[in-house]
mmCIF file of C-alpha atoms in Angstrom:
data_model
loop_
_atom_site.group_PDB
_atom_site.id
_atom_site.type_symbol
_atom_site.label_atom_id
_atom_site.label_comp_id
_atom_site.label_asym_id
_atom_site.label_seq_id
_atom_site.Cartn_x
_atom_site.Cartn_y
_atom_site.Cartn_z
ATOM 1 C CA MET A 14 104.662 57.564 84.160
ATOM 2 C CA ARG A 15 107.282 59.854 85.693
ATOM 3 C CA LYS A 16 109.993 57.670 84.154
ATOM 4 C CA ASN A 17 108.536 58.230 80.686
ATOM 5 C CA ASP A 18 107.674 61.900 81.068
ATOM 6 C CA LYS A 19 109.916 64.181 83.112
ATOM 7 C CA ASN A 20 107.191 66.862 83.066
ATOM 8 C CA PHE A 21 104.506 64.516 84.436
ATOM 9 C CA ASP A 22 104.182 66.304 87.783
ATOM 10 C CA ARG A 23 103.987 69.765 86.228
ATOM 11 C CA ASP A 24 101.849 69.033 83.160
ATOM 12 C CA TYR A 25 99.527 66.343 84.491
ATOM 13 C CA LEU A 26 99.442 66.001 88.264
ATOM 14 C CA GLY A 27 99.543 69.734 88.981
ATOM 15 C CA LYS A 28 96.832 70.536 86.430
ATOM 16 C CA ALA A 29 94.710 67.621 87.640
ATOM 17 C CA LEU A 30 94.843 68.985 91.199
ATOM 18 C CA GLU A 31 93.801 72.426 90.006
ATOM 19 C CA ARG A 32 90.868 70.980 88.050
ATOM 20 C CA PHE A 33 89.808 68.851 91.016
ATOM 21 C CA THR A 34 89.939 71.850 93.362
ATOM 22 C CA LYS A 35 87.805 73.913 90.980
ATOM 23 C CA GLU A 36 85.306 71.056 90.783
ATOM 24 C CA VAL A 37 85.171 70.802 94.582
ATOM 25 C CA LEU A 38 84.437 74.537 94.766
ATOM 26 C CA LEU A 39 81.787 74.258 92.056
ATOM 27 C CA GLN A 40 80.039 71.492 93.984
ATOM 28 C CA HIS A 41 79.451 74.153 96.635
ATOM 29 C CA ASN A 42 78.204 76.708 94.074
ATOM 30 C CA ILE A 43 81.486 78.609 94.239
ATOM 31 C CA LYS A 44 82.464 79.888 90.824
ATOM 32 C CA SER A 45 86.120 80.503 90.130
ATOM 33 C CA CYS A 46 88.378 81.596 87.313
ATOM 34 C CA ALA A 47 92.038 81.160 86.420
ATOM 35 C CA GLY A 48 94.524 82.102 83.757
ATOM 36 C CA ASP A 49 97.853 83.626 82.796
ATOM 37 C CA TYR A 50 99.056 87.208 82.685
ATOM 38 C CA TRP A 51 102.294 88.867 81.688
ATOM 39 C CA ILE A 52 104.592 91.306 83.444
ATOM 40 C CA GLY A 53 107.084 92.365 80.827
ATOM 41 C CA LYS A 54 108.407 89.129 79.368
ATOM 42 C CA THR A 55 107.556 87.034 82.423
ATOM 43 C CA ARG A 56 104.435 84.876 82.367
ATOM 44 C CA TRP A 57 102.594 84.390 85.644
ATOM 45 C CA GLU A 58 99.939 81.761 86.228
ATOM 46 C CA CYS A 59 97.027 82.384 88.573
ATOM 47 C CA ASP A 60 95.624 78.996 89.625
ATOM 48 C CA ILE A 61 92.240 79.877 91.153
ATOM 49 C CA VAL A 62 90.428 83.123 91.957
ATOM 50 C CA VAL A 63 87.198 83.270 93.963
ATOM 51 C CA GLU A 64 85.363 86.588 94.284
ATOM 52 C CA THR A 65 82.880 87.797 96.883
ATOM 53 C CA ALA A 66 81.377 91.238 97.439
ATOM 54 C CA ASP A 67 84.220 92.352 99.713
ATOM 55 C CA VAL A 68 87.036 89.810 99.253
ATOM 56 C CA ILE A 69 89.169 88.392 96.451
ATOM 57 C CA ILE A 70 90.498 84.941 97.375
ATOM 58 C CA LEU A 71 93.660 83.871 95.541
ATOM 59 C CA ILE A 72 94.380 80.134 95.706
ATOM 60 C CA GLU A 73 97.681 78.636 94.575
ATOM 61 C CA VAL A 74 97.733 74.834 94.378
ATOM 62 C CA LYS A 75 100.934 72.899 95.099
ATOM 63 C CA LYS A 76 101.430 69.146 94.685
ATOM 64 C CA LYS A 77 104.614 68.980 96.792
ATOM 65 C CA PRO A 78 104.030 66.684 99.819
ATOM 66 C CA LEU A 79 105.747 66.644 103.184
ATOM 67 C CA THR A 80 108.299 63.935 102.424
ATOM 68 C CA ARG A 81 109.354 61.037 104.620
ATOM 69 C CA ARG A 82 112.773 62.576 105.205
ATOM 70 C CA ALA A 83 111.164 65.788 106.455
ATOM 71 C CA ARG A 84 108.812 63.832 108.729
ATOM 72 C CA ALA A 85 111.821 61.896 110.030
ATOM 73 C CA GLY A 86 113.516 65.105 111.156
ATOM 74 C CA SER A 87 115.733 66.196 108.251
ATOM 75 C CA ASP A 88 115.992 69.986 108.538
ATOM 76 C CA ILE A 89 117.061 70.433 104.923
ATOM 77 C CA SER A 90 114.207 68.271 103.628
ATOM 78 C CA LEU A 91 111.705 70.175 105.774
ATOM 79 C CA VAL A 92 112.878 73.568 104.512
ATOM 80 C CA LEU A 93 112.794 72.351 100.905
ATOM 81 C CA ASP A 94 109.301 70.867 101.287
ATOM 82 C CA LEU A 95 107.912 74.053 102.845
ATOM 83 C CA ALA A 96 109.664 76.194 100.248
ATOM 84 C CA GLN A 97 108.263 74.219 97.310
ATOM 85 C CA SER A 98 104.735 74.305 98.709
ATOM 86 C CA LEU A 99 103.955 77.116 101.138
ATOM 87 C CA LEU A 100 106.674 79.609 100.177
ATOM 88 C CA ASP A 101 106.291 79.277 96.399
ATOM 89 C CA ALA A 102 102.499 79.504 96.620
ATOM 90 C CA GLN A 103 102.579 82.630 98.788
ATOM 91 C CA LYS A 104 105.170 84.216 96.505
ATOM 92 C CA GLN A 105 102.891 83.656 93.509
ATOM 93 C CA ALA A 106 99.766 84.845 95.314
ATOM 94 C CA GLY A 107 101.687 87.857 96.607
ATOM 95 C CA ASN A 108 102.623 88.801 93.074
ATOM 96 C CA HIS A 109 98.958 88.592 92.028
ATOM 97 C CA GLU A 110 98.006 90.815 94.971
ATOM 98 C CA MET A 111 100.728 93.312 94.101
ATOM 99 C CA GLN A 112 99.539 93.570 90.498
ATOM 100 C CA LEU A 113 95.916 93.948 91.576
ATOM 101 C CA ARG A 114 96.801 96.780 93.943
ATOM 102 C CA LYS A 115 99.164 98.416 91.456
ATOM 103 C CA GLU A 116 96.899 98.310 88.386
ATOM 104 C CA GLY A 117 93.488 97.957 90.022
ATOM 105 C CA TYR A 118 92.709 94.893 87.945
ATOM 106 C CA LEU A 119 94.143 91.656 86.604
ATOM 107 C CA ASP A 120 93.355 90.264 83.149
ATOM 108 C CA LEU A 121 93.629 86.476 83.202
ATOM 109 C CA HIS A 122 93.944 84.772 79.822
ATOM 110 C CA ASP A 123 92.427 81.290 79.765
ATOM 111 C CA ASN A 124 91.963 79.325 76.516
ATOM 112 C CA GLY A 125 91.162 82.396 74.452
ATOM 113 C CA LYS A 126 88.975 84.005 77.114
ATOM 114 C CA ILE A 127 89.906 86.960 79.290
ATOM 115 C CA HIS A 128 88.696 87.154 82.881
ATOM 116 C CA ARG A 129 89.095 90.627 84.373
ATOM 117 C CA ILE A 130 89.424 90.740 88.155
ATOM 118 C CA GLU A 131 88.886 94.275 89.498
ATOM 119 C CA ILE A 132 89.897 95.050 93.052
ATOM 120 C CA ASN A 133 87.276 97.766 93.693
ATOM 121 C CA GLY A 134 88.461 98.344 97.264
ATOM 122 C CA ARG A 135 88.150 94.706 98.292
ATOM 123 C CA ASN A 136 90.359 92.780 100.695
ATOM 124 C CA ILE A 137 92.660 90.101 99.291
ATOM 125 C CA GLU A 138 93.228 86.718 100.940
ATOM 126 C CA ARG A 139 96.063 84.418 99.830
ATOM 127 C CA ILE A 140 95.674 80.650 100.207
ATOM 128 C CA ALA A 141 98.500 78.159 99.654
ATOM 129 C CA LEU A 142 96.800 74.809 99.015
ATOM 130 C CA SER A 143 98.837 71.608 99.371
ATOM 131 C CA PHE A 144 97.815 68.224 97.981
ATOM 132 C CA THR A 145 98.545 66.379 101.223
ATOM 133 C CA ASP A 146 98.650 67.323 104.884
ATOM 134 C CA PHE A 147 101.545 69.212 106.499
ATOM 135 C CA GLY A 148 100.280 68.695 110.045
ATOM 136 C CA SER A 149 100.639 71.612 112.450
ATOM 137 C CA PHE A 150 102.409 73.665 109.778
ATOM 138 C CA HIS A 151 98.914 74.632 108.584
ATOM 139 C CA ASP A 152 98.290 76.534 111.835
ATOM 140 C CA ARG A 153 97.823 80.242 111.140
ATOM 141 C CA MET A 154 100.028 81.380 114.018
ATOM 142 C CA PHE A 155 102.855 79.162 112.812
ATOM 143 C CA LEU A 156 102.306 80.274 109.219
ATOM 144 C CA GLU A 157 102.513 83.952 110.063
ATOM 145 C CA LYS A 158 105.584 83.549 112.272
ATOM 146 C CA PHE A 159 107.293 81.283 109.726
ATOM 147 C CA LEU A 160 106.790 83.726 106.859
ATOM 148 C CA THR A 161 107.794 86.694 109.022
ATOM 149 C CA ALA A 162 110.971 84.941 110.159
ATOM 150 C CA VAL A 163 111.991 83.377 106.866
ATOM 151 C CA THR A 164 111.737 86.675 104.984
ATOM 152 C CA THR A 165 114.484 88.099 107.193
ATOM 153 C CA LEU A 166 116.885 85.293 106.269
ATOM 154 C CA LYS A 167 119.249 84.343 103.508
ATOM 155 C CA PHE A 168 120.063 80.653 103.337
ATOM 156 C CA THR A 169 123.515 79.221 102.723
ATOM 157 C CA VAL A 170 124.294 75.530 102.434
ATOM 158 C CA SER A 171 127.640 73.748 102.554
ATOM 159 C CA ASP A 172 126.548 70.763 100.454
ATOM 160 C CA SER A 173 126.832 71.824 96.806
ATOM 161 C CA LYS A 174 124.096 69.424 95.678
ATOM 162 C CA TYR A 175 121.532 71.636 97.443
ATOM 163 C CA LYS A 176 122.920 74.968 96.213
ATOM 164 C CA LYS A 177 120.554 75.378 93.247
ATOM 165 C CA GLN A 178 117.499 74.606 95.381
ATOM 166 C CA PHE A 179 118.479 77.044 98.112
ATOM 167 C CA ASP A 180 119.289 79.719 95.541
ATOM 168 C CA LYS A 181 115.652 79.422 94.415
ATOM 169 C CA ILE A 182 114.490 79.740 98.019
ATOM 170 C CA ASN A 183 116.534 82.928 98.441
ATOM 171 C CA GLN A 184 115.009 84.294 95.230
ATOM 172 C CA ALA A 185 111.519 83.558 96.578
ATOM 173 C CA ILE A 186 112.387 85.306 99.850
ATOM 174 C CA ALA A 187 113.638 88.351 97.934
ATOM 175 C CA SER A 188 110.362 88.424 95.985
ATOM 176 C CA LEU A 189 108.324 88.355 99.197
ATOM 177 C CA GLN A 190 110.454 91.185 100.609
ATOM 178 C CA ASP A 191 109.868 93.273 97.462
ATOM 179 C CA GLN A 192 106.139 92.590 97.670
ATOM 180 C CA ASN A 193 106.008 93.759 101.288
ATOM 181 C CA ARG A 194 107.846 96.964 100.471
ATOM 182 C CA PHE A 195 105.251 97.700 97.800
ATOM 183 C CA LEU A 196 102.161 96.563 99.728
ATOM 184 C CA TYR A 197 103.089 98.280 103.012
ATOM 185 C CA PRO A 198 105.270 101.282 102.096
ATOM 186 C CA GLU A 199 104.106 103.503 104.951
ATOM 187 C CA ASP A 200 104.507 100.807 107.585
ATOM 188 C CA GLY A 201 108.104 99.901 106.768
ATOM 189 C CA LEU A 202 108.431 96.460 108.298
ATOM 190 C CA HIS A 203 104.675 95.990 108.592
ATOM 191 C CA HIS A 204 103.858 94.346 111.908
ATOM 192 C CA ARG A 205 101.576 91.680 110.350
ATOM 193 C CA PRO A 206 102.154 91.531 106.586
ATOM 194 C CA TYR A 207 101.054 87.890 106.365
ATOM 195 C CA PHE A 208 97.792 88.068 108.284
ATOM 196 C CA ASN A 209 95.890 87.596 105.005
ATOM 197 C CA CYS A 210 97.826 84.391 104.237
ATOM 198 C CA TRP A 211 96.554 80.842 104.725
ATOM 199 C CA PHE A 212 97.976 77.336 104.292
ATOM 200 C CA PHE A 213 95.469 74.511 103.821
ATOM 201 C CA SER A 214 95.681 70.962 102.563
ATOM 202 C CA LEU A 215 93.095 69.821 100.026
ATOM 203 C CA PRO A 216 91.330 67.642 102.652
ATOM 204 C CA GLN A 217 91.180 70.656 104.991
ATOM 205 C CA LEU A 218 89.606 72.774 102.264
ATOM 206 C CA MET A 219 86.931 70.122 101.838
ATOM 207 C CA ILE A 220 86.237 70.271 105.590
ATOM 208 C CA ILE A 221 85.963 74.060 105.425
ATOM 209 C CA LEU A 222 83.478 73.775 102.561
ATOM 210 C CA ASP A 223 81.250 71.319 104.420
ATOM 211 C CA GLY A 224 77.851 73.010 104.599
ATOM 212 C CA VAL A 225 78.966 75.949 102.439
ATOM 213 C CA ASN A 226 76.611 76.836 99.571
ATOM 214 C CA ASP A 227 78.234 79.796 97.834
ATOM 215 C CA ALA A 228 81.294 82.050 97.771
ATOM 216 C CA GLU A 229 79.898 84.398 100.420
ATOM 217 C CA GLU A 230 79.480 81.514 102.874
ATOM 218 C CA PHE A 231 83.028 80.373 102.059
ATOM 219 C CA ARG A 232 84.231 83.844 102.984
ATOM 220 C CA ASP A 233 82.165 83.750 106.194
ATOM 221 C CA VAL A 234 83.791 80.487 107.331
ATOM 222 C CA LEU A 235 87.250 81.929 106.678
ATOM 223 C CA TRP A 236 86.405 85.121 108.562
ATOM 224 C CA GLY A 237 85.088 83.094 111.480
ATOM 225 C CA ILE A 238 88.513 81.496 112.004
ATOM 226 C CA ARG A 239 90.690 84.290 110.602
ATOM 227 C CA GLY A 240 91.640 85.749 113.967
ATOM 228 C CA MET A 241 91.495 82.536 115.976
ATOM 229 C CA SER A 242 94.016 79.949 117.116
ATOM 230 C CA ASN A 243 93.868 77.123 119.632
ATOM 231 C CA GLY A 244 97.648 76.720 119.655
ATOM 232 C CA HIS A 245 97.460 73.099 118.503
ATOM 233 C CA GLY A 246 96.971 73.467 114.748
ATOM 234 C CA ASP A 247 93.496 71.927 114.994
ATOM 235 C CA LEU A 248 91.504 73.481 112.150
ATOM 236 C CA CYS A 249 88.380 71.419 112.865
ATOM 237 C CA TYR A 250 88.280 72.712 116.444
ATOM 238 C CA ASP A 251 88.494 76.309 115.245
ATOM 239 C CA ILE A 252 85.695 75.813 112.714
ATOM 240 C CA ARG A 253 83.392 74.146 115.242
ATOM 241 C CA TYR A 254 84.217 76.788 117.880
ATOM 242 C CA ALA A 255 83.252 79.559 115.460
ATOM 243 C CA GLU A 256 80.025 77.752 114.518
ATOM 244 C CA ARG A 257 79.139 77.295 118.187
ATOM 245 C CA MET A 258 79.787 80.943 119.004
ATOM 246 C CA LYS A 259 77.740 82.071 116.009
ATOM 247 C CA THR A 260 74.641 80.312 117.353
ATOM 248 C CA SER A 261 75.134 80.393 121.132
ATOM 249 C CA ASN A 262 76.847 83.757 121.601
ATOM 250 C CA PRO A 263 76.260 85.998 118.564
ATOM 251 C CA GLN A 264 77.596 89.077 120.367
ATOM 252 C CA TRP A 265 80.960 87.416 120.996
ATOM 253 C CA TYR A 266 80.930 86.084 117.433
ATOM 254 C CA ALA A 267 80.516 89.662 116.175
ATOM 255 C CA VAL A 268 83.534 90.663 118.291
ATOM 256 C CA MET A 269 85.484 87.755 116.769
ATOM 257 C CA LEU A 270 84.680 88.953 113.254
ATOM 258 C CA GLN A 271 85.701 92.514 114.092
ATOM 259 C CA MET A 272 88.984 91.301 115.577
ATOM 260 C CA ALA A 273 89.632 89.250 112.448
ATOM 261 C CA HIS A 274 88.886 92.273 110.276
ATOM 262 C CA ASN A 275 91.291 94.400 112.344
ATOM 263 C CA GLY A 276 94.100 91.844 112.111
ATOM 264 C CA LYS A 277 93.925 90.653 115.715
ATOM 265 C CA THR A 278 94.388 87.078 116.949
ATOM 266 C CA PHE A 279 92.976 85.515 120.099
ATOM 267 C CA MET A 280 93.510 82.099 121.658
ATOM 268 C CA THR A 281 90.578 79.723 122.143
ATOM 269 C CA GLY A 282 92.184 77.145 124.406
#
């Protein structure tokens, strides 16, 4: 089908993944909305928004997989794969967050309907959702350090065939830098500007939603692992650890939640 339609990935596969993700959320009684909005003459698309009483969860879905060349050790392929999945998604979600904090609301236009998202003092979490697994790159400690490091860089490449792609990466980096200057003006180089950022694969999201029955419980699972890392990129371990602490040691679990709220990370093993 790609041979017959050069826009197959964008118009069909990407939209199909968004619809599937919304359906997965709905199966767990998690309502979501989506739509487009305009900033000047630029149209921005917001893939999925989930609201709870105290959190707005922005989810950007990316179909880009971790390619064979990247898995085989090609540095250029790895950077391109991460840029077209994680980096692009966080850039988009960061723009949504910036508009929400600037205007106090976001009007999403979807098939003639308008969904208004009002911030009302709530936290904002940004999830980059990949179609397939990126292995340990999903680990929150890696994610935060990667985004912090990459936004201090400007890429150059000697091979001209990659120039256009790396120019786009540099544009995305510049956008993230602009977002940080707006979101954290008093902090300058904010010490943890990406603590509210996540990177999940679709299968990982389904694991997270196991046993979840509404948006508030979805938020609770995220908060349980928000400030936690085992150093091995093992999401399942973190989820089970949080569940075990919640039942066996509720006082420590309360400390975990407070640390997560305060932007602190602790190691579990």
